[in-house]
Short mmCIF file of C-alpha atoms in Angstrom, two decimals:
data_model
loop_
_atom_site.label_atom_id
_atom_site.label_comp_id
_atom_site.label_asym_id
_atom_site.label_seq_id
_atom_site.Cartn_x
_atom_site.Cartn_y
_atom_site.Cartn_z
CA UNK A 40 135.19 22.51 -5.86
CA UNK A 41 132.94 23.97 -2.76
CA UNK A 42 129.46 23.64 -3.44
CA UNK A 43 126.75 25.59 -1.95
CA UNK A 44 125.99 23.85 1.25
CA UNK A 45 129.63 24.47 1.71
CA UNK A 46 129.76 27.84 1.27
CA UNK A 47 126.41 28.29 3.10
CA UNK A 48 128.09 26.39 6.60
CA UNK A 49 131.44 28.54 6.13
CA UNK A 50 129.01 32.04 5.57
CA UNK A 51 127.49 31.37 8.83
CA UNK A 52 131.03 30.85 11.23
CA UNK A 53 132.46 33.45 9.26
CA UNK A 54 129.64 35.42 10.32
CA UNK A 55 131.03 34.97 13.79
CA UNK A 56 134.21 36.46 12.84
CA UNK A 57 134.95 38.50 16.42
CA UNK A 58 135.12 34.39 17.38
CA UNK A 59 137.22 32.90 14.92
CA UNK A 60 140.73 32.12 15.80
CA UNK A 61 141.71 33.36 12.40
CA UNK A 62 141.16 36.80 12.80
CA UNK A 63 142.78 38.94 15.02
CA UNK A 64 140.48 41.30 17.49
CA UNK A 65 140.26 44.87 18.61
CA UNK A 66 142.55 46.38 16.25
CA UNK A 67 142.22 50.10 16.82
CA UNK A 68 140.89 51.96 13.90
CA UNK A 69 141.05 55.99 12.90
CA UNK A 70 139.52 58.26 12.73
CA UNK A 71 136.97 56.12 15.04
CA UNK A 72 133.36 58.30 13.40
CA UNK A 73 132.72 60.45 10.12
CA UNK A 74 129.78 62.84 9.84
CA UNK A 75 127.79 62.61 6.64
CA UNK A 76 125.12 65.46 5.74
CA UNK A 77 122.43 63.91 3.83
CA UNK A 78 119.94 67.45 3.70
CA UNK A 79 118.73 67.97 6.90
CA UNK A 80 119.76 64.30 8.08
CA UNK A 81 123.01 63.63 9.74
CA UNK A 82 124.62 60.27 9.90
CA UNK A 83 127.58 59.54 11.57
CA UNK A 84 129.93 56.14 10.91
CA UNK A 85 130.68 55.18 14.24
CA UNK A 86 133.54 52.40 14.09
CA UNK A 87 133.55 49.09 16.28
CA UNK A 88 136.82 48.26 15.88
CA UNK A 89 138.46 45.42 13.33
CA UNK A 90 139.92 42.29 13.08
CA UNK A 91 143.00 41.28 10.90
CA UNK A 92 142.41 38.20 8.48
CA UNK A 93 145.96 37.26 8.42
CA UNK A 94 146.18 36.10 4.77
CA UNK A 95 143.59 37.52 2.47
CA UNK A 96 144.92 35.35 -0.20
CA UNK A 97 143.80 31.65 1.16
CA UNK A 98 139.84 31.24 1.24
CA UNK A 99 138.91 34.37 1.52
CA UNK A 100 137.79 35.11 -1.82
CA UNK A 101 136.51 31.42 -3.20
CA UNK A 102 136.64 32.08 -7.19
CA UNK A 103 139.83 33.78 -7.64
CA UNK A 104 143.48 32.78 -7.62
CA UNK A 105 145.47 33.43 -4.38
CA UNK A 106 147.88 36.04 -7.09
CA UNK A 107 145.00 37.68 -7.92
CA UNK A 108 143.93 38.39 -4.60
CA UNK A 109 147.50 39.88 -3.93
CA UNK A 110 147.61 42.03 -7.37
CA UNK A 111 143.92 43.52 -6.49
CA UNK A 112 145.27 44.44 -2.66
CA UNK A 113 148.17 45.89 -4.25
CA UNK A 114 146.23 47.86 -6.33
CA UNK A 115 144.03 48.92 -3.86
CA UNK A 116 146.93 50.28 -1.58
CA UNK A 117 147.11 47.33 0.58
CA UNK A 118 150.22 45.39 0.52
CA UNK A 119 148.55 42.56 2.00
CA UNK A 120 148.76 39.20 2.86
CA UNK A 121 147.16 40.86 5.97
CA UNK A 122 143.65 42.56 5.77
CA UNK A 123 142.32 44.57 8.22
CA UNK A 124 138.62 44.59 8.12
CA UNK A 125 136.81 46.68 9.98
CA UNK A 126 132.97 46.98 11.65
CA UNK A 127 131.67 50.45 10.91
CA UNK A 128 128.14 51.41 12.26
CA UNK A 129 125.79 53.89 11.14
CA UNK A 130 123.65 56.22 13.48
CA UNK A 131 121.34 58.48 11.61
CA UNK A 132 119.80 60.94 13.70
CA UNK A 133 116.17 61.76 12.59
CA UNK A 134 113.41 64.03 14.01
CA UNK A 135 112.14 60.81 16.25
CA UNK A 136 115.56 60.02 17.47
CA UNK A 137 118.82 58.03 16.68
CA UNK A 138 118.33 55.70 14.32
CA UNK A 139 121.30 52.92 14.14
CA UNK A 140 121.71 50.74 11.11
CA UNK A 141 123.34 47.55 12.72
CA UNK A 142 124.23 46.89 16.25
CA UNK A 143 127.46 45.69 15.82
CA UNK A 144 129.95 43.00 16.95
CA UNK A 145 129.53 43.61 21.05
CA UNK A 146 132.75 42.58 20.43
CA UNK A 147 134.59 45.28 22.76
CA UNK A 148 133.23 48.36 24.28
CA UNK A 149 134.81 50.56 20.75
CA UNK A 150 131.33 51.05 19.29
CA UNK A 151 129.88 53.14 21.93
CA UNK A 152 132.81 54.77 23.47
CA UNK A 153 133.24 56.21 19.61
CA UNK A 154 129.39 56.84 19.80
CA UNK A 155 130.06 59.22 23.05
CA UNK A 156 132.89 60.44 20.94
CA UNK A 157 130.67 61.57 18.33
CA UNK A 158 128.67 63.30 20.81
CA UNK A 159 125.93 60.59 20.72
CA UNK A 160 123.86 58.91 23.39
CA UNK A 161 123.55 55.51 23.34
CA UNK A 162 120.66 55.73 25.51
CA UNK A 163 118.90 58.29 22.74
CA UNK A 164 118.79 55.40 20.14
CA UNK A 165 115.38 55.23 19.42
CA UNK A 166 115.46 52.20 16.78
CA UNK A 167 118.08 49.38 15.56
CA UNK A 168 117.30 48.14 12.45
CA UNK A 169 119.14 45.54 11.09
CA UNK A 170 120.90 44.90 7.11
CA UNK A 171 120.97 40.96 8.34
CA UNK A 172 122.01 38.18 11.39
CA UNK A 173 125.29 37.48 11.33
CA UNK A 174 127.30 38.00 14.01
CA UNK A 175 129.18 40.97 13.78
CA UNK A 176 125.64 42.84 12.79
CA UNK A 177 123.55 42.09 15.84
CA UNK A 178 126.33 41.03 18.46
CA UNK A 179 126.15 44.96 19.91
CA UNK A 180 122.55 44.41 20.58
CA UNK A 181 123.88 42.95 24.15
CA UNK A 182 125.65 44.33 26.94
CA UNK A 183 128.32 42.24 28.72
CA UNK A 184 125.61 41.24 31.07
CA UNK A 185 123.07 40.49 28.34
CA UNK A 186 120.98 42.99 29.43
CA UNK A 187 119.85 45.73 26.12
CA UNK A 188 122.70 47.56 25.06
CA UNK A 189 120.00 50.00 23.49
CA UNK A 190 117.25 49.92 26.30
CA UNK A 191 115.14 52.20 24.85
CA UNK A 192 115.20 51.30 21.33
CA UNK A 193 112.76 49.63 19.00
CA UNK A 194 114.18 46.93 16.89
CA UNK A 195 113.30 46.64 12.98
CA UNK A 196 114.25 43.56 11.03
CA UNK A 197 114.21 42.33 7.16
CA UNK A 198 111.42 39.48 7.23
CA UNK A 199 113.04 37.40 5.10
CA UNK A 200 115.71 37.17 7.65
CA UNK A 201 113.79 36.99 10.36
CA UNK A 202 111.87 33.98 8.90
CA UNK A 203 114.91 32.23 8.03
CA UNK A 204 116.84 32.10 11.10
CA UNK A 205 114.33 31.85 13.53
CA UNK A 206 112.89 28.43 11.79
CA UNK A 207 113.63 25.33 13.63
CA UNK A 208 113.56 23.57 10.52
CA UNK A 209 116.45 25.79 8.50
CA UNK A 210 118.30 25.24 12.25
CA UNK A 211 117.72 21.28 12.11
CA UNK A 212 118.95 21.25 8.61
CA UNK A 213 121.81 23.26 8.93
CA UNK A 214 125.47 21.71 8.87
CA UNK A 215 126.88 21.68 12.29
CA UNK A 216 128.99 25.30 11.60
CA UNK A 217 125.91 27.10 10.66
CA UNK A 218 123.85 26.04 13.54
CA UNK A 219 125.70 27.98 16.47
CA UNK A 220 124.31 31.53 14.44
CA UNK A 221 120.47 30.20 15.06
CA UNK A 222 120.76 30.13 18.41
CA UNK A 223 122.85 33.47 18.51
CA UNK A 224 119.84 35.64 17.04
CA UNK A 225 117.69 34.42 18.85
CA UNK A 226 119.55 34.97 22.55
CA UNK A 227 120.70 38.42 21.18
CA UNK A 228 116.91 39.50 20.10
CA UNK A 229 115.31 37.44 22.92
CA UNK A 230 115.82 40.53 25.36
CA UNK A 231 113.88 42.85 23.01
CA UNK A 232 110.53 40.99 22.35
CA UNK A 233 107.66 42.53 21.98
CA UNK A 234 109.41 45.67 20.54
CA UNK A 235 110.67 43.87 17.23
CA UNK A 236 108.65 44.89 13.73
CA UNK A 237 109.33 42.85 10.74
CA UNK A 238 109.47 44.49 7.37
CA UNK A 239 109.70 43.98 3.84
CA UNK A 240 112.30 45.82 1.12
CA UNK A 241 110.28 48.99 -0.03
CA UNK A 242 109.42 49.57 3.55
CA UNK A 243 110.17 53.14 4.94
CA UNK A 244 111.65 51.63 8.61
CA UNK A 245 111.82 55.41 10.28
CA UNK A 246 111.40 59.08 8.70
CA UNK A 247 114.08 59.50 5.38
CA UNK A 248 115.34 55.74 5.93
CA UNK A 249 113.98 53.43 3.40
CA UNK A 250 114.70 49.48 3.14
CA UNK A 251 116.09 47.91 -0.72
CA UNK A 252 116.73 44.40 -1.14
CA UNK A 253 120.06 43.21 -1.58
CA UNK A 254 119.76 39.59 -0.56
CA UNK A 255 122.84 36.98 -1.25
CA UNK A 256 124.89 37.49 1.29
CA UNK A 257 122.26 36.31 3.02
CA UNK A 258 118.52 35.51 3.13
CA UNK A 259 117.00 38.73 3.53
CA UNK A 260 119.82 40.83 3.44
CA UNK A 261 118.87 44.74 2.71
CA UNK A 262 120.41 47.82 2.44
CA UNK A 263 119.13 51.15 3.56
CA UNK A 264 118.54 54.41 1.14
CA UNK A 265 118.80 57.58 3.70
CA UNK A 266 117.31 60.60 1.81
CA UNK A 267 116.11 63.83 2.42
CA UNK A 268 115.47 66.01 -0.75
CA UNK A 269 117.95 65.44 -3.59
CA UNK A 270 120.47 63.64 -1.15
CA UNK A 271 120.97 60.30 -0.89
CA UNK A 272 123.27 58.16 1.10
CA UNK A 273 123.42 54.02 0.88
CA UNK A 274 124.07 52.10 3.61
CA UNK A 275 124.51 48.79 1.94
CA UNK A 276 125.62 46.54 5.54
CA UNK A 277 127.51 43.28 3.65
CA UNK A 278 126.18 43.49 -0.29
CA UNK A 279 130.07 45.00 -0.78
CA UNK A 280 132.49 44.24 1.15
CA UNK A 281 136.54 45.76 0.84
CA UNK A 282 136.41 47.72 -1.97
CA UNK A 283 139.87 46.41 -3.36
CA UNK A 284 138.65 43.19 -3.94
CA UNK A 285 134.64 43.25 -5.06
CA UNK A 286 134.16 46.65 -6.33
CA UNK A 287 137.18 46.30 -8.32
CA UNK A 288 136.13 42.99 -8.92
CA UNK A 289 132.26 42.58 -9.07
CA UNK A 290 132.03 39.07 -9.87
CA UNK A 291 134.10 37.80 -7.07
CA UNK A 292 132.48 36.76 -4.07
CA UNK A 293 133.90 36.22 -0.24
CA UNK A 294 133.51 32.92 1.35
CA UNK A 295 131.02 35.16 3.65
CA UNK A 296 128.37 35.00 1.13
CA UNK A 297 125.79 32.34 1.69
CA UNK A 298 124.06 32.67 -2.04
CA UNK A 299 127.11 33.12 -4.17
CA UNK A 300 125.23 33.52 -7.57
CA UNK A 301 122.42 35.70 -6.06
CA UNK A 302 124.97 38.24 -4.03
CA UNK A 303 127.52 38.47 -7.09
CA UNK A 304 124.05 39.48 -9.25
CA UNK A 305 123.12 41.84 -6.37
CA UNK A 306 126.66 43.17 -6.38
CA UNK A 307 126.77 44.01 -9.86
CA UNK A 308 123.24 45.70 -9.85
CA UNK A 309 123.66 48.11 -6.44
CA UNK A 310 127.30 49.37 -7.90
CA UNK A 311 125.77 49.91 -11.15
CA UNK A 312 123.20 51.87 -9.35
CA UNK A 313 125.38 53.58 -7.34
CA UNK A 314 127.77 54.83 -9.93
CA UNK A 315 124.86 55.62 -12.32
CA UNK A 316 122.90 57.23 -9.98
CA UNK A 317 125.56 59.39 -8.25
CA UNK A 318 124.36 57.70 -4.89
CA UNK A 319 127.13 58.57 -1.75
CA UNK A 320 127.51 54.96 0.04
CA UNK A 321 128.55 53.44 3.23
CA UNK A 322 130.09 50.22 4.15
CA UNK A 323 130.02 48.13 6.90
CA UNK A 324 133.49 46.95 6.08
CA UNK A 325 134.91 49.54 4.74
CA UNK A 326 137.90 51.25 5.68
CA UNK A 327 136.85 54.43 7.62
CA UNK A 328 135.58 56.95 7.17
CA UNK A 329 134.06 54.20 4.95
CA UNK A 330 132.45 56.25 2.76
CA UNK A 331 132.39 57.49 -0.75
CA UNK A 332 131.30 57.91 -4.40
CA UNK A 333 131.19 54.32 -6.84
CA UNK A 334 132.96 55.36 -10.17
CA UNK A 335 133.52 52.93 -13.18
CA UNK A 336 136.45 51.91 -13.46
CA UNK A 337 137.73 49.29 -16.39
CA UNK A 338 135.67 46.57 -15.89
CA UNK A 339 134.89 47.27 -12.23
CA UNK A 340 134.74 50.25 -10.16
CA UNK A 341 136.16 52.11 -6.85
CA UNK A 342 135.30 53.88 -4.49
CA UNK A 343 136.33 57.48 -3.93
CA UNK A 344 136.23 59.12 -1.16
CA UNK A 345 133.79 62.21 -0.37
CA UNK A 346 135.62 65.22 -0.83
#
């Protein structure tokens, strides 16, 4: 059996994926952005490339059977063993400027060579605010050098999170493979101080963007409601990840997850939420264009994509 602390030290290195010998990097990924109208608001999934988790069916998802894994691929149209997982940004552009939701994995130059792409400006981003820590979230927040990869931007960030893995106590008490992901926020933030604002779920982080929490999959892990009259769009970073296996499966949770019981409970509300409320969503890990509408489906759901 894995217990918590377990899970909690494998959550944070798998946070790190871009690192992890297990999973293959750069993987090339199309189409490489998607525009999304939300009213007057445009967001635009920007992809940052993938990496291939060679066999989905061994650890990856900790309370199912490694034939169940492989029947809910199948039925997702993924033969599997293999799963490609890739790192899908989202840049909102607002009255104030561009608004990205991540930063992610700074990895390889994909993200903003796709942002160009899309026709926009790195150098326009006005704010990063963050879903949560790990690794391939805030990664992008450097360039190679380790100067600001966003030099003009303001950086928002879930307190909760914040809290967490800046504490020196949480990083003295962590097992030895959680504790490299301390010091990585703090050297990939440490460029921006003085222009970081820490916020709490309800908070409205730039015009039509609102914070919800969806902690579990980590601390102070929220999503992000875009809106602008009667349309909505979720950006929900890591609460779902790969539709195949935990929309289809709800109660399922990744070996990513560093509160398994809280996440699965956050899972189940958001898709109920989602498919109730007719809510268009994005994910972070997702196969592009990564977005879509949540429809019930048996005892789960799936995503369909927007026409």
């Amino acid at each position: 059996m894995i217990d918590r602390r377990t899970l909690l030290a494998a959550g944070s290195a798998a946070a790190l994926a871009p690192t992890l010998p297990a999973l293959a990097q750069g993987a090339a990924v199309t189409p490489p952005f998607h525009h999304v109208m939300v009213g007057g608001l445009r967001a635009t999934v920007v992809n940052d490339g993938a990496a291939t988790r060679p066999d989905a069916t061994q650890g990856f998802v900790v309370n199912a059977q490694p034939a169940q894994v492989a029947a809910a691929l199948q039925a997702g149209g993924t033969p599997g063993p293999a799963l490609v997982n890739p790192y899908n940004v989202t840049v909102v552009r607002t009255p104030r400027g561009l608004v990205l939701l991540d930063a992610g994995t700074g990895a390889t130059p994909a993200m903003q060579v796709n942002m160009r792409n899309a026709g926009l400006d790195p150098a326009e981003v006005v704010l990063v605010a963050h879903t949560h820590f790990h690794g391939d979230h805030i990664g992008g927040l450097l360039a190679a050098d380790g100067s600001p990869a966003f030099p003009n931007a303001q950086i928002a960030v879930p307190e909760v999170e914040w809290t967490f893995w800046m504490d020196p106590a949480e990083e003295a008490r962590a097992s030895e493979m959680r504790r490299p992901g301390f010091a990585n926020a703090r050297r990939r933030f440490a460029p921006y101080a003085g222009r970081i604002t820490r916020f709490a779920p309800g908070a409205q982080v730039a015009p039509g963007i609102t914070a919800v929490a969806t902690s579990g999959h980590s601390p102070g892990h929220v999503s992000y409601l875009v809106a602008d009259g009667d349309r909505q769009l979720m950006v929900i970073g890591d609460a779902i990840t790969t539709p195949a296996l935990f929309m289809a499966n709800p109660e399922w949770y990744p070996v990513f997850d560093m509160d398994p019981t809280q996440a699965v409970a956050t899972r189940k509300r958001l898709l109920d939420q989602l498919a109730t409320d007719r809510i268009a969503v994005v994910g972070y890990h997702f196969p592009m264009p990564a977005t879509g509408m949540v429809e019930r489906a048996g005892s789960g759901y799936r995503l369909v994509p927007l026409a």
